[in-house]
JSON list of C-alpha atoms in Angstrom, two decimals:
[
{"chain": "T", "resi": 1006, "resn": "MET", "atom": "CA", "xyz": [4.93, -4.65, 14.16]},
{"chain": "T", "resi": 1007, "resn": "LEU", "atom": "CA", "xyz": [6.50, -2.05, 11.91]},
{"chain": "T", "resi": 1008, "resn": "PRO", "atom": "CA", "xyz": [10.26, -1.41, 11.83]},
{"chain": "T", "resi": 1009, "resn": "ALA", "atom": "CA", "xyz": [11.59, 1.23, 14.23]},
{"chain": "T", "resi": 1010, "resn": "TRP", "atom": "CA", "xyz": [12.78, 3.47, 11.39]},
{"chain": "T", "resi": 1011, "resn": "ILE", "atom": "CA", "xyz": [9.15, 4.19, 10.41]},
{"chain": "T", "resi": 1012, "resn": "ALA", "atom": "CA", "xyz": [8.86, 6.76, 13.20]},
{"chain": "T", "resi": 1013, "resn": "ASP", "atom": "CA", "xyz": [11.82, 8.65, 11.74]},
{"chain": "T", "resi": 1014, "resn": "ASP", "atom": "CA", "xyz": [10.53, 8.52, 8.17]},
{"chain": "T", "resi": 1015, "resn": "ILE", "atom": "CA", "xyz": [7.03, 9.94, 8.53]},
{"chain": "T", "resi": 1016, "resn": "GLU", "atom": "CA", "xyz": [5.59, 13.17, 9.80]},
{"chain": "T", "resi": 1017, "resn": "PRO", "atom": "CA", "xyz": [2.31, 12.17, 11.45]},
{"chain": "T", "resi": 1018, "resn": "ASP", "atom": "CA", "xyz": [0.89, 15.70, 11.26]},
{"chain": "T", "resi": 1019, "resn": "ALA", "atom": "CA", "xyz": [1.88, 16.35, 7.64]},
{"chain": "T", "resi": 1020, "resn": "VAL", "atom": "CA", "xyz": [-0.85, 16.83, 5.07]},
{"chain": "T", "resi": 1021, "resn": "TYR", "atom": "CA", "xyz": [-0.63, 15.00, 1.75]},
{"chain": "T", "resi": 1022, "resn": "PRO", "atom": "CA", "xyz": [-2.87, 17.16, -0.45]},
{"chain": "T", "resi": 1023, "resn": "ASP", "atom": "CA", "xyz": [-2.84, 15.23, -3.73]},
{"chain": "T", "resi": 1024, "resn": "ASP", "atom": "CA", "xyz": [-2.33, 11.81, -5.29]},
{"chain": "T", "resi": 1025, "resn": "LEU", "atom": "CA", "xyz": [1.34, 12.44, -6.06]},
{"chain": "T", "resi": 1026, "resn": "THR", "atom": "CA", "xyz": [2.30, 13.29, -2.47]},
{"chain": "T", "resi": 1027, "resn": "LYS", "atom": "CA", "xyz": [0.32, 10.33, -1.14]},
{"chain": "T", "resi": 1028, "resn": "MET", "atom": "CA", "xyz": [2.00, 7.95, -3.58]},
{"chain": "T", "resi": 1029, "resn": "ALA", "atom": "CA", "xyz": [5.43, 9.47, -2.97]},
{"chain": "T", "resi": 1030, "resn": "LEU", "atom": "CA", "xyz": [5.13, 8.50, 0.71]},
{"chain": "T", "resi": 1031, "resn": "ALA", "atom": "CA", "xyz": [4.16, 4.89, -0.12]},
{"chain": "T", "resi": 1032, "resn": "ILE", "atom": "CA", "xyz": [7.11, 4.57, -2.51]},
{"chain": "T", "resi": 1033, "resn": "ARG", "atom": "CA", "xyz": [9.52, 6.21, -0.07]},
{"chain": "T", "resi": 1034, "resn": "LEU", "atom": "CA", "xyz": [8.48, 3.66, 2.57]},
{"chain": "T", "resi": 1035, "resn": "SER", "atom": "CA", "xyz": [8.99, 0.78, 0.13]},
{"chain": "T", "resi": 1036, "resn": "ALA", "atom": "CA", "xyz": [12.45, 2.04, -0.83]},
{"chain": "T", "resi": 1037, "resn": "ARG", "atom": "CA", "xyz": [13.51, 2.45, 2.79]},
{"chain": "T", "resi": 1038, "resn": "ASN", "atom": "CA", "xyz": [12.23, -1.02, 3.62]},
{"chain": "T", "resi": 1039, "resn": "VAL", "atom": "CA", "xyz": [14.58, -2.42, 0.96]},
{"chain": "T", "resi": 1040, "resn": "ARG", "atom": "CA", "xyz": [17.52, -0.20, 2.02]},
{"chain": "T", "resi": 1041, "resn": "GLU", "atom": "CA", "xyz": [17.13, -1.21, 5.65]},
{"chain": "T", "resi": 1042, "resn": "ALA", "atom": "CA", "xyz": [16.65, -4.90, 4.70]},
{"chain": "T", "resi": 1043, "resn": "SER", "atom": "CA", "xyz": [13.57, -4.91, 6.93]},
{"chain": "T", "resi": 1044, "resn": "GLY", "atom": "CA", "xyz": [11.20, -6.47, 4.39]},
{"chain": "T", "resi": 1045, "resn": "GLY", "atom": "CA", "xyz": [10.07, -6.67, 0.81]},
{"chain": "T", "resi": 1046, "resn": "PRO", "atom": "CA", "xyz": [9.77, -3.78, -1.67]},
{"chain": "T", "resi": 1047, "resn": "PHE", "atom": "CA", "xyz": [6.26, -2.69, -0.79]},
{"chain": "T", "resi": 1048, "resn": "GLY", "atom": "CA", "xyz": [4.88, 0.35, 1.01]},
{"chain": "T", "resi": 1049, "resn": "ALA", "atom": "CA", "xyz": [1.37, 1.59, 1.67]},
{"chain": "T", "resi": 1050, "resn": "ALA", "atom": "CA", "xyz": [-0.30, 4.50, 3.41]},
{"chain": "T", "resi": 1051, "resn": "LEU", "atom": "CA", "xyz": [-3.88, 5.41, 4.27]},
{"chain": "T", "resi": 1052, "resn": "PHE", "atom": "CA", "xyz": [-5.23, 8.93, 4.19]},
{"chain": "T", "resi": 1053, "resn": "THR", "atom": "CA", "xyz": [-8.42, 10.86, 4.58]},
{"chain": "T", "resi": 1054, "resn": "GLU", "atom": "CA", "xyz": [-9.55, 12.42, 1.33]},
{"chain": "T", "resi": 1055, "resn": "SER", "atom": "CA", "xyz": [-8.20, 15.76, 2.59]},
{"chain": "T", "resi": 1056, "resn": "GLY", "atom": "CA", "xyz": [-4.74, 14.25, 3.03]},
{"chain": "T", "resi": 1057, "resn": "ARG", "atom": "CA", "xyz": [-4.47, 13.50, 6.74]},
{"chain": "T", "resi": 1058, "resn": "LEU", "atom": "CA", "xyz": [-2.28, 10.44, 7.31]},
{"chain": "T", "resi": 1059, "resn": "LEU", "atom": "CA", "xyz": [-4.10, 7.61, 9.13]},
{"chain": "T", "resi": 1060, "resn": "GLY", "atom": "CA", "xyz": [-1.66, 4.72, 8.96]},
{"chain": "T", "resi": 1061, "resn": "VAL", "atom": "CA", "xyz": [1.32, 3.28, 7.11]},
{"chain": "T", "resi": 1062, "resn": "GLY", "atom": "CA", "xyz": [2.69, -0.14, 6.36]},
{"chain": "T", "resi": 1063, "resn": "VAL", "atom": "CA", "xyz": [5.61, -1.92, 4.78]},
{"chain": "T", "resi": 1064, "resn": "ASN", "atom": "CA", "xyz": [6.06, -5.56, 3.92]},
{"chain": "T", "resi": 1065, "resn": "ARG", "atom": "CA", "xyz": [7.06, -7.52, 7.05]},
{"chain": "T", "resi": 1066, "resn": "VAL", "atom": "CA", "xyz": [6.22, -11.11, 6.05]},
{"chain": "T", "resi": 1067, "resn": "VAL", "atom": "CA", "xyz": [9.62, -12.66, 6.75]},
{"chain": "T", "resi": 1068, "resn": "SER", "atom": "CA", "xyz": [10.60, -10.62, 9.81]},
{"chain": "T", "resi": 1069, "resn": "GLN", "atom": "CA", "xyz": [7.21, -11.25, 11.45]},
{"chain": "T", "resi": 1070, "resn": "SER", "atom": "CA", "xyz": [6.90, -14.87, 10.22]},
{"chain": "T", "resi": 1071, "resn": "CYS", "atom": "CA", "xyz": [3.41, -13.92, 9.10]},
{"chain": "T", "resi": 1072, "resn": "SER", "atom": "CA", "xyz": [2.02, -14.29, 5.59]},
{"chain": "T", "resi": 1073, "resn": "LEU", "atom": "CA", "xyz": [-0.53, -11.56, 6.36]},
{"chain": "T", "resi": 1074, "resn": "ALA", "atom": "CA", "xyz": [2.11, -8.88, 6.99]},
{"chain": "T", "resi": 1075, "resn": "HIS", "atom": "CA", "xyz": [1.85, -7.22, 3.58]},
{"chain": "T", "resi": 1076, "resn": "ALA", "atom": "CA", "xyz": [2.25, -3.45, 3.37]},
{"chain": "T", "resi": 1077, "resn": "GLU", "atom": "CA", "xyz": [-1.45, -2.80, 2.79]},
{"chain": "T", "resi": 1078, "resn": "MET", "atom": "CA", "xyz": [-2.50, -5.12, 5.62]},
{"chain": "T", "resi": 1079, "resn": "MET", "atom": "CA", "xyz": [-0.05, -3.41, 7.98]},
{"chain": "T", "resi": 1080, "resn": "ALA", "atom": "CA", "xyz": [-1.42, 0.00, 6.94]},
{"chain": "T", "resi": 1081, "resn": "PHE", "atom": "CA", "xyz": [-5.00, -1.20, 7.48]},
{"chain": "T", "resi": 1082, "resn": "ALA", "atom": "CA", "xyz": [-4.06, -2.47, 10.94]},
{"chain": "T", "resi": 1083, "resn": "THR", "atom": "CA", "xyz": [-2.24, 0.68, 12.04]},
{"chain": "T", "resi": 1084, "resn": "ALA", "atom": "CA", "xyz": [-5.09, 2.91, 10.86]},
{"chain": "T", "resi": 1085, "resn": "GLN", "atom": "CA", "xyz": [-7.80, 0.68, 12.35]},
{"chain": "T", "resi": 1086, "resn": "GLN", "atom": "CA", "xyz": [-6.03, 0.56, 15.70]},
{"chain": "T", "resi": 1087, "resn": "SER", "atom": "CA", "xyz": [-5.42, 4.30, 15.67]},
{"chain": "T", "resi": 1088, "resn": "LEU", "atom": "CA", "xyz": [-9.07, 5.06, 14.90]},
{"chain": "T", "resi": 1089, "resn": "SER", "atom": "CA", "xyz": [-10.48, 2.15, 16.95]},
{"chain": "T", "resi": 1090, "resn": "GLN", "atom": "CA", "xyz": [-12.70, 1.10, 14.07]},
{"chain": "T", "resi": 1091, "resn": "PHE", "atom": "CA", "xyz": [-12.41, -1.82, 11.66]},
{"chain": "T", "resi": 1092, "resn": "ARG", "atom": "CA", "xyz": [-14.29, -0.04, 8.86]},
{"chain": "T", "resi": 1093, "resn": "LEU", "atom": "CA", "xyz": [-12.19, 3.05, 8.24]},
{"chain": "T", "resi": 1094, "resn": "ASN", "atom": "CA", "xyz": [-14.86, 5.04, 6.40]},
{"chain": "T", "resi": 1095, "resn": "GLN", "atom": "CA", "xyz": [-17.70, 4.26, 8.80]},
{"chain": "T", "resi": 1096, "resn": "THR", "atom": "CA", "xyz": [-18.01, 7.92, 9.83]},
{"chain": "T", "resi": 1097, "resn": "GLY", "atom": "CA", "xyz": [-18.55, 8.96, 6.22]},
{"chain": "T", "resi": 1098, "resn": "GLU", "atom": "CA", "xyz": [-15.07, 10.34, 5.67]},
{"chain": "T", "resi": 1099, "resn": "LYS", "atom": "CA", "xyz": [-13.57, 9.10, 2.39]},
{"chain": "T", "resi": 1100, "resn": "ILE", "atom": "CA", "xyz": [-10.45, 6.95, 2.80]},
{"chain": "T", "resi": 1101, "resn": "VAL", "atom": "CA", "xyz": [-7.63, 6.69, 0.25]},
{"chain": "T", "resi": 1102, "resn": "LEU", "atom": "CA", "xyz": [-5.12, 3.84, 0.06]},
{"chain": "T", "resi": 1103, "resn": "ALA", "atom": "CA", "xyz": [-1.82, 4.64, -1.67]},
{"chain": "T", "resi": 1104, "resn": "THR", "atom": "CA", "xyz": [0.16, 1.50, -2.44]},
{"chain": "T", "resi": 1105, "resn": "SER", "atom": "CA", "xyz": [3.52, 1.31, -4.16]},
{"chain": "T", "resi": 1106, "resn": "SER", "atom": "CA", "xyz": [2.40, -1.73, -6.17]},
{"chain": "T", "resi": 1107, "resn": "GLN", "atom": "CA", "xyz": [-0.88, -3.25, -7.28]},
{"chain": "T", "resi": 1108, "resn": "PRO", "atom": "CA", "xyz": [-2.34, -5.16, -4.35]},
{"chain": "T", "resi": 1109, "resn": "CYS", "atom": "CA", "xyz": [-2.12, -8.94, -4.29]},
{"chain": "T", "resi": 1110, "resn": "ALA", "atom": "CA", "xyz": [-5.22, -11.11, -4.07]},
{"chain": "T", "resi": 1111, "resn": "MET", "atom": "CA", "xyz": [-5.32, -10.94, -0.24]},
{"chain": "T", "resi": 1112, "resn": "CYS", "atom": "CA", "xyz": [-4.89, -7.17, 0.02]},
{"chain": "T", "resi": 1113, "resn": "TYR", "atom": "CA", "xyz": [-7.37, -6.64, -2.81]},
{"chain": "T", "resi": 1114, "resn": "GLY", "atom": "CA", "xyz": [-10.03, -8.54, -0.89]},
{"chain": "T", "resi": 1115, "resn": "ALA", "atom": "CA", "xyz": [-9.24, -6.90, 2.44]},
{"chain": "T", "resi": 1116, "resn": "SER", "atom": "CA", "xyz": [-9.70, -3.43, 0.95]},
{"chain": "T", "resi": 1117, "resn": "PHE", "atom": "CA", "xyz": [-13.45, -4.07, 0.56]},
{"chain": "T", "resi": 1118, "resn": "TRP", "atom": "CA", "xyz": [-13.93, -4.71, 4.27]},
{"chain": "T", "resi": 1119, "resn": "ALA", "atom": "CA", "xyz": [-11.44, -2.12, 5.50]},
{"chain": "T", "resi": 1120, "resn": "GLY", "atom": "CA", "xyz": [-13.61, 0.67, 4.12]},
{"chain": "T", "resi": 1121, "resn": "ILE", "atom": "CA", "xyz": [-11.46, 2.05, 1.33]},
{"chain": "T", "resi": 1122, "resn": "ASP", "atom": "CA", "xyz": [-13.01, 4.56, -1.10]},
{"chain": "T", "resi": 1123, "resn": "ALA", "atom": "CA", "xyz": [-10.08, 5.12, -3.47]},
{"chain": "T", "resi": 1124, "resn": "VAL", "atom": "CA", "xyz": [-6.91, 3.21, -4.33]},
{"chain": "T", "resi": 1125, "resn": "LEU", "atom": "CA", "xyz": [-3.80, 4.81, -5.79]},
{"chain": "T", "resi": 1126, "resn": "ILE", "atom": "CA", "xyz": [-1.46, 2.28, -7.42]},
{"chain": "T", "resi": 1127, "resn": "GLY", "atom": "CA", "xyz": [2.18, 2.77, -8.45]},
{"chain": "T", "resi": 1128, "resn": "ALA", "atom": "CA", "xyz": [3.62, -0.34, -10.14]},
{"chain": "T", "resi": 1129, "resn": "ARG", "atom": "CA", "xyz": [1.44, -2.94, -11.84]},
{"chain": "T", "resi": 1130, "resn": "ALA", "atom": "CA", "xyz": [1.32, -6.65, -10.98]},
{"chain": "T", "resi": 1131, "resn": "ASP", "atom": "CA", "xyz": [3.33, -7.43, -14.12]},
{"chain": "T", "resi": 1132, "resn": "ASP", "atom": "CA", "xyz": [6.05, -5.07, -12.87]},
{"chain": "T", "resi": 1133, "resn": "VAL", "atom": "CA", "xyz": [6.11, -6.82, -9.49]},
{"chain": "T", "resi": 1134, "resn": "GLN", "atom": "CA", "xyz": [6.50, -10.21, -11.19]},
{"chain": "T", "resi": 1135, "resn": "SER", "atom": "CA", "xyz": [9.10, -9.21, -13.78]},
{"chain": "T", "resi": 1136, "resn": "LEU", "atom": "CA", "xyz": [11.24, -6.91, -11.62]},
{"chain": "T", "resi": 1137, "resn": "ALA", "atom": "CA", "xyz": [11.03, -8.50, -8.17]},
{"chain": "T", "resi": 1138, "resn": "GLY", "atom": "CA", "xyz": [9.84, -12.04, -8.82]},
{"chain": "T", "resi": 1139, "resn": "PHE", "atom": "CA", "xyz": [6.69, -11.97, -6.68]},
{"chain": "T", "resi": 1140, "resn": "ASP", "atom": "CA", "xyz": [3.51, -13.79, -7.75]},
{"chain": "T", "resi": 1141, "resn": "GLU", "atom": "CA", "xyz": [0.65, -11.60, -6.57]},
{"chain": "T", "resi": 1142, "resn": "GLY", "atom": "CA", "xyz": [-1.97, -14.34, -6.88]},
{"chain": "T", "resi": 1143, "resn": "PRO", "atom": "CA", "xyz": [-5.11, -14.54, -8.98]},
{"chain": "T", "resi": 1144, "resn": "LEU", "atom": "CA", "xyz": [-7.47, -11.60, -9.15]},
{"chain": "T", "resi": 1145, "resn": "PRO", "atom": "CA", "xyz": [-10.91, -11.60, -10.76]},
{"chain": "T", "resi": 1146, "resn": "ALA", "atom": "CA", "xyz": [-10.74, -11.03, -14.53]},
{"chain": "T", "resi": 1147, "resn": "ASP", "atom": "CA", "xyz": [-12.44, -7.67, -14.03]},
{"chain": "T", "resi": 1148, "resn": "TRP", "atom": "CA", "xyz": [-10.76, -6.73, -10.76]},
{"chain": "T", "resi": 1149, "resn": "LEU", "atom": "CA", "xyz": [-10.92, -3.00, -11.53]},
{"chain": "T", "resi": 1150, "resn": "GLY", "atom": "CA", "xyz": [-14.62, -3.26, -12.32]},
{"chain": "T", "resi": 1151, "resn": "GLU", "atom": "CA", "xyz": [-15.29, -5.20, -9.12]},
{"chain": "T", "resi": 1152, "resn": "TRP", "atom": "CA", "xyz": [-13.72, -2.43, -7.05]},
{"chain": "T", "resi": 1153, "resn": "GLN", "atom": "CA", "xyz": [-15.60, 0.23, -8.99]},
{"chain": "T", "resi": 1154, "resn": "LYS", "atom": "CA", "xyz": [-18.92, -1.65, -8.53]},
{"chain": "T", "resi": 1155, "resn": "ARG", "atom": "CA", "xyz": [-18.34, -1.29, -4.80]},
{"chain": "T", "resi": 1156, "resn": "GLY", "atom": "CA", "xyz": [-17.65, 2.42, -5.03]},
{"chain": "T", "resi": 1157, "resn": "ILE", "atom": "CA", "xyz": [-13.86, 2.18, -4.86]},
{"chain": "T", "resi": 1158, "resn": "ALA", "atom": "CA", "xyz": [-12.19, 4.53, -7.34]},
{"chain": "T", "resi": 1159, "resn": "VAL", "atom": "CA", "xyz": [-8.93, 3.26, -8.82]},
{"chain": "T", "resi": 1160, "resn": "HIS", "atom": "CA", "xyz": [-6.05, 5.37, -10.14]},
{"chain": "T", "resi": 1161, "resn": "ARG", "atom": "CA", "xyz": [-3.14, 3.43, -11.65]},
{"chain": "T", "resi": 1162, "resn": "ASP", "atom": "CA", "xyz": [0.40, 4.15, -12.76]},
{"chain": "T", "resi": 1163, "resn": "ILE", "atom": "CA", "xyz": [0.95, 7.02, -10.32]},
{"chain": "T", "resi": 1164, "resn": "LEU", "atom": "CA", "xyz": [4.73, 7.48, -10.13]},
{"chain": "T", "resi": 1165, "resn": "ARG", "atom": "CA", "xyz": [5.01, 4.06, -11.77]},
{"chain": "T", "resi": 1166, "resn": "GLU", "atom": "CA", "xyz": [8.62, 4.57, -12.84]},
{"chain": "T", "resi": 1167, "resn": "GLU", "atom": "CA", "xyz": [9.67, 5.40, -9.28]},
{"chain": "T", "resi": 1168, "resn": "ALA", "atom": "CA", "xyz": [7.79, 2.40, -7.91]},
{"chain": "T", "resi": 1169, "resn": "CYS", "atom": "CA", "xyz": [9.38, 0.15, -10.55]},
{"chain": "T", "resi": 1170, "resn": "ALA", "atom": "CA", "xyz": [12.83, 1.45, -9.64]},
{"chain": "T", "resi": 1171, "resn": "VAL", "atom": "CA", "xyz": [12.34, 0.13, -6.08]},
{"chain": "T", "resi": 1172, "resn": "LEU", "atom": "CA", "xyz": [11.21, -3.24, -7.40]},
{"chain": "T", "resi": 1173, "resn": "LYS", "atom": "CA", "xyz": [14.20, -3.38, -9.73]},
{"chain": "T", "resi": 1174, "resn": "THR", "atom": "CA", "xyz": [16.65, -2.52, -6.94]},
{"chain": "T", "resi": 1175, "resn": "TYR", "atom": "CA", "xyz": [15.15, -5.25, -4.81]},
{"chain": "T", "resi": 1176, "resn": "GLY", "atom": "CA", "xyz": [15.15, -7.77, -7.66]},
{"chain": "T", "resi": 1177, "resn": "GLU", "atom": "CA", "xyz": [18.79, -7.12, -8.45]},
{"chain": "T", "resi": 1178, "resn": "SER", "atom": "CA", "xyz": [19.88, -7.17, -4.79]},
{"chain": "T", "resi": 1179, "resn": "GLY", "atom": "CA", "xyz": [19.58, -10.91, -4.33]},
{"chain": "T", "resi": 1180, "resn": "LEU", "atom": "CA", "xyz": [17.53, -10.37, -1.17]},
{"chain": "T", "resi": 1181, "resn": "VAL", "atom": "CA", "xyz": [14.59, -12.67, -0.72]},
{"chain": "T", "resi": 1182, "resn": "TYR", "atom": "CA", "xyz": [11.73, -11.62, 1.54]}
]
């Protein structure tokens, strides 16, 4: 379950026409999650290629007592439930995941089966570790290449400074989620 403030922070009918607006939403969600003390410093959103919002997520691991409740997993779940399909791109429409930070090992793997065609990444895994103290788990040595082999385009460092600022705020806050 997502925090109640999510409904106030998104406009379900808004169009996010480019990578920057998509990423800005993911980072805004991560920052609000920290401000509200409702979870860790991670936000994610799923869009059609044209920019229609399909689902959002924030980190809810501690509040839900569920290790699966990462931002990307929550976004996958909200979009899949909304569309009533487990493979989001099964109709042929391209699906874009915007995530405030590089996905961990679990979210990386889940993106293959969720039907993601492009991933937009803000902060890198090294940023997550150094600024917020999270270990994102082992990825394949050529994790970018593995996504690309499966037709998933990857765009990194989109609004990286803004994403890192959220991680830094969280890391300095003393909160532990």
